[in-house]
C-alpha atoms as one frame of an Amber mdcrd trajectory, in Angstrom:
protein
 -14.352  16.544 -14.960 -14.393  13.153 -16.911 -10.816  14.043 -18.283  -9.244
  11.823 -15.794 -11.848   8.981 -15.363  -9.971   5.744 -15.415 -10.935   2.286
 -14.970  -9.567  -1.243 -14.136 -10.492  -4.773 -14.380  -9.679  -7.882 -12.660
 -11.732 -11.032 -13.197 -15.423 -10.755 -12.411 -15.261  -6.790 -11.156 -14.659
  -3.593 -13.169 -13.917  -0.073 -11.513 -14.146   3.266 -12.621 -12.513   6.270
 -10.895 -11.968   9.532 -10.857  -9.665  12.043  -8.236  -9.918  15.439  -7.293
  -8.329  16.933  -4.042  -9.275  20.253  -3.752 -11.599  19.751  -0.953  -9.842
  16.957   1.363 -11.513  16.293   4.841  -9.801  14.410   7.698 -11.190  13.388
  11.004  -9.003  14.193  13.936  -8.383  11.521  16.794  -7.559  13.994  19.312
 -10.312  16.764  18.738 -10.260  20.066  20.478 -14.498  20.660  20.109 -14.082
  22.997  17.333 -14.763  22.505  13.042 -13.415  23.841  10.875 -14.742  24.034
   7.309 -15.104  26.692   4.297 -18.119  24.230   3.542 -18.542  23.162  -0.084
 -18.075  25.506  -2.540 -19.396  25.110  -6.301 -16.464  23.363  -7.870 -14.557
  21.163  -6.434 -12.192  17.840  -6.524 -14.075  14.702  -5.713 -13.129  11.180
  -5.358 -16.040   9.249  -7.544 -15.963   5.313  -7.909 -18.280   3.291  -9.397
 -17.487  -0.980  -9.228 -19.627  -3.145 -10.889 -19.498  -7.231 -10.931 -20.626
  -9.847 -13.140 -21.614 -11.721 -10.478 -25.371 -11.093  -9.099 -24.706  -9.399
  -5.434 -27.336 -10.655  -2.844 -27.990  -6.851  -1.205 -25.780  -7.794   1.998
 -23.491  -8.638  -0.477 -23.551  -5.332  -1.922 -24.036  -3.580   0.913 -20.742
  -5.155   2.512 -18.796  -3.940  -1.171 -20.013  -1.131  -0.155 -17.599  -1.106
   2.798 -14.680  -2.855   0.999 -14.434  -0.121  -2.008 -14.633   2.493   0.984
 -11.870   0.586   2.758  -9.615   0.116  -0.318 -10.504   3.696  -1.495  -8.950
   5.296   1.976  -6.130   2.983   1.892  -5.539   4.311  -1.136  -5.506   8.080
  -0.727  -3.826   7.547   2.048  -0.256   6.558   0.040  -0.976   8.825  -2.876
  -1.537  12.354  -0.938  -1.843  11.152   3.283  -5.502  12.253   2.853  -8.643
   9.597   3.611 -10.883  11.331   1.331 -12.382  14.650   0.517 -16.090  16.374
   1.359 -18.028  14.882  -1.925 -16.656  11.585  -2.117 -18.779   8.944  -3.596
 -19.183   4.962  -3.799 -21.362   3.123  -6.395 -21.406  -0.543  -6.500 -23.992
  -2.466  -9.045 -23.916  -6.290 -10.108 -25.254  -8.194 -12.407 -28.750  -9.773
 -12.431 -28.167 -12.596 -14.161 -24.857 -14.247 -13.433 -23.248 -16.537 -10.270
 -25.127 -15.399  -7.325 -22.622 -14.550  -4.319 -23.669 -13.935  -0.563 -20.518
 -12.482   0.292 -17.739  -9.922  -0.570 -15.128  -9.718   1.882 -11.846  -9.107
   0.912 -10.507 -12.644   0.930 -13.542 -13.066  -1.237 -12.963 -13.131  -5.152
 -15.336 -10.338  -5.423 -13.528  -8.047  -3.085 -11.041  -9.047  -3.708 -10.606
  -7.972  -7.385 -12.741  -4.679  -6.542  -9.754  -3.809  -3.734  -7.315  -4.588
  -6.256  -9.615  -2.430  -9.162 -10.348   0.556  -6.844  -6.754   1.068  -6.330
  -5.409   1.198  -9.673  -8.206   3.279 -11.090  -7.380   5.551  -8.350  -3.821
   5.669  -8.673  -4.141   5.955 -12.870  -6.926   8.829 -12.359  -4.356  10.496
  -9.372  -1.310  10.379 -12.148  -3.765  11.519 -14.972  -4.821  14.620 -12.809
  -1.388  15.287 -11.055   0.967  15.128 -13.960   1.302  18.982 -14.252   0.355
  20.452 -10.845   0.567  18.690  -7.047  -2.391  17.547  -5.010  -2.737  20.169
  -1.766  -0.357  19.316   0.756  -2.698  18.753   3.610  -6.228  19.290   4.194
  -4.957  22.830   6.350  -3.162  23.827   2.803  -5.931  22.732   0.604  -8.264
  25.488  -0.895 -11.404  23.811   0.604 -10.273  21.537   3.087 -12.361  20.331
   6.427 -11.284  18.862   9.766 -13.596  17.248  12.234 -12.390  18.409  15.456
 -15.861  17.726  17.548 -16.206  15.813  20.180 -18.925  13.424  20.261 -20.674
  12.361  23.840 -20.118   8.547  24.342 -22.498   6.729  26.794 -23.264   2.901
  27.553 -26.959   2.000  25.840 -27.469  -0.398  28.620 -27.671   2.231  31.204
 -30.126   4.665  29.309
């Protein structure tokens, strides 16, 4: 739902953002080769942001926001509900064509900067608009929808295959 879309700007970036955390995933450090999953039902919570810059991104540029929205987006979720995202998050990042062109978008950058400091008050202002009444699930394990990684992937050195 667009209910509790909310945005925020600082200098050249704008973000948009919307939470829903019905269907929070997590990826286990210390997997026991299992998965478990109710896999994704028809309605469910997402985590949807969208950053755009006046600024005209080179496409490493926006590739790398890319990476920094993800970053700041985890870091996020993380305070509000201990949760690094759900099963149908999404990123969009889009820049202008026509202004300052910038090569780079780290976050000492101004770019990301500003889209770290966007992303996480959209996100919080969309968490408070969609949590005032009712609480976010607990955990992933208490969530309706919730799915942990517990797989083991096999590791091996490239330079010997």
């Amino acid at each position: 739902s667009m209910h509790h879309l909310r945005g925020a700007r600082l200098d050249p970036v704008c973000a948009y953002a919307t939470v829903g955390l019905s269907n929070p995933a997590t990826l286990r450090f210390e997997p026991d080769g299992t998965h478990e999953g109710t896999g994704v039902p028809e309605r469910v919570g997402t985590v949807n942001i969208v950053v755009g810059t006046t600024q005209s991104l080179t496409d490493g540029a926006q590739a790398n926001l890319v990476s920094v929205v993800t970053e700041a987006t985890t870091a996020t979720l993380l305070d509000l509900a201990e949760i690094t995202g759900t099963t149908t998050d999404a990123v969009v990042v889009g820049s202008a064509t026509d202004g300052e062109e910038t090569q780079f978008t780290g976050s000492a950058t101004e770019v990301g900067a500003a889209a770290r400091a966007c992303v996480r008050e959209a996100l919080r202002a969309s968490f408070e608009a969609r949590y005032t009444d009712n609480e976010p699930p607990e955990s992933v394990a208490a969530a309706r929808h919730g799915v942990v990684t517990d797989q083991r992937a096999t590791t091996f050195n490239p330079h010997n295959d």
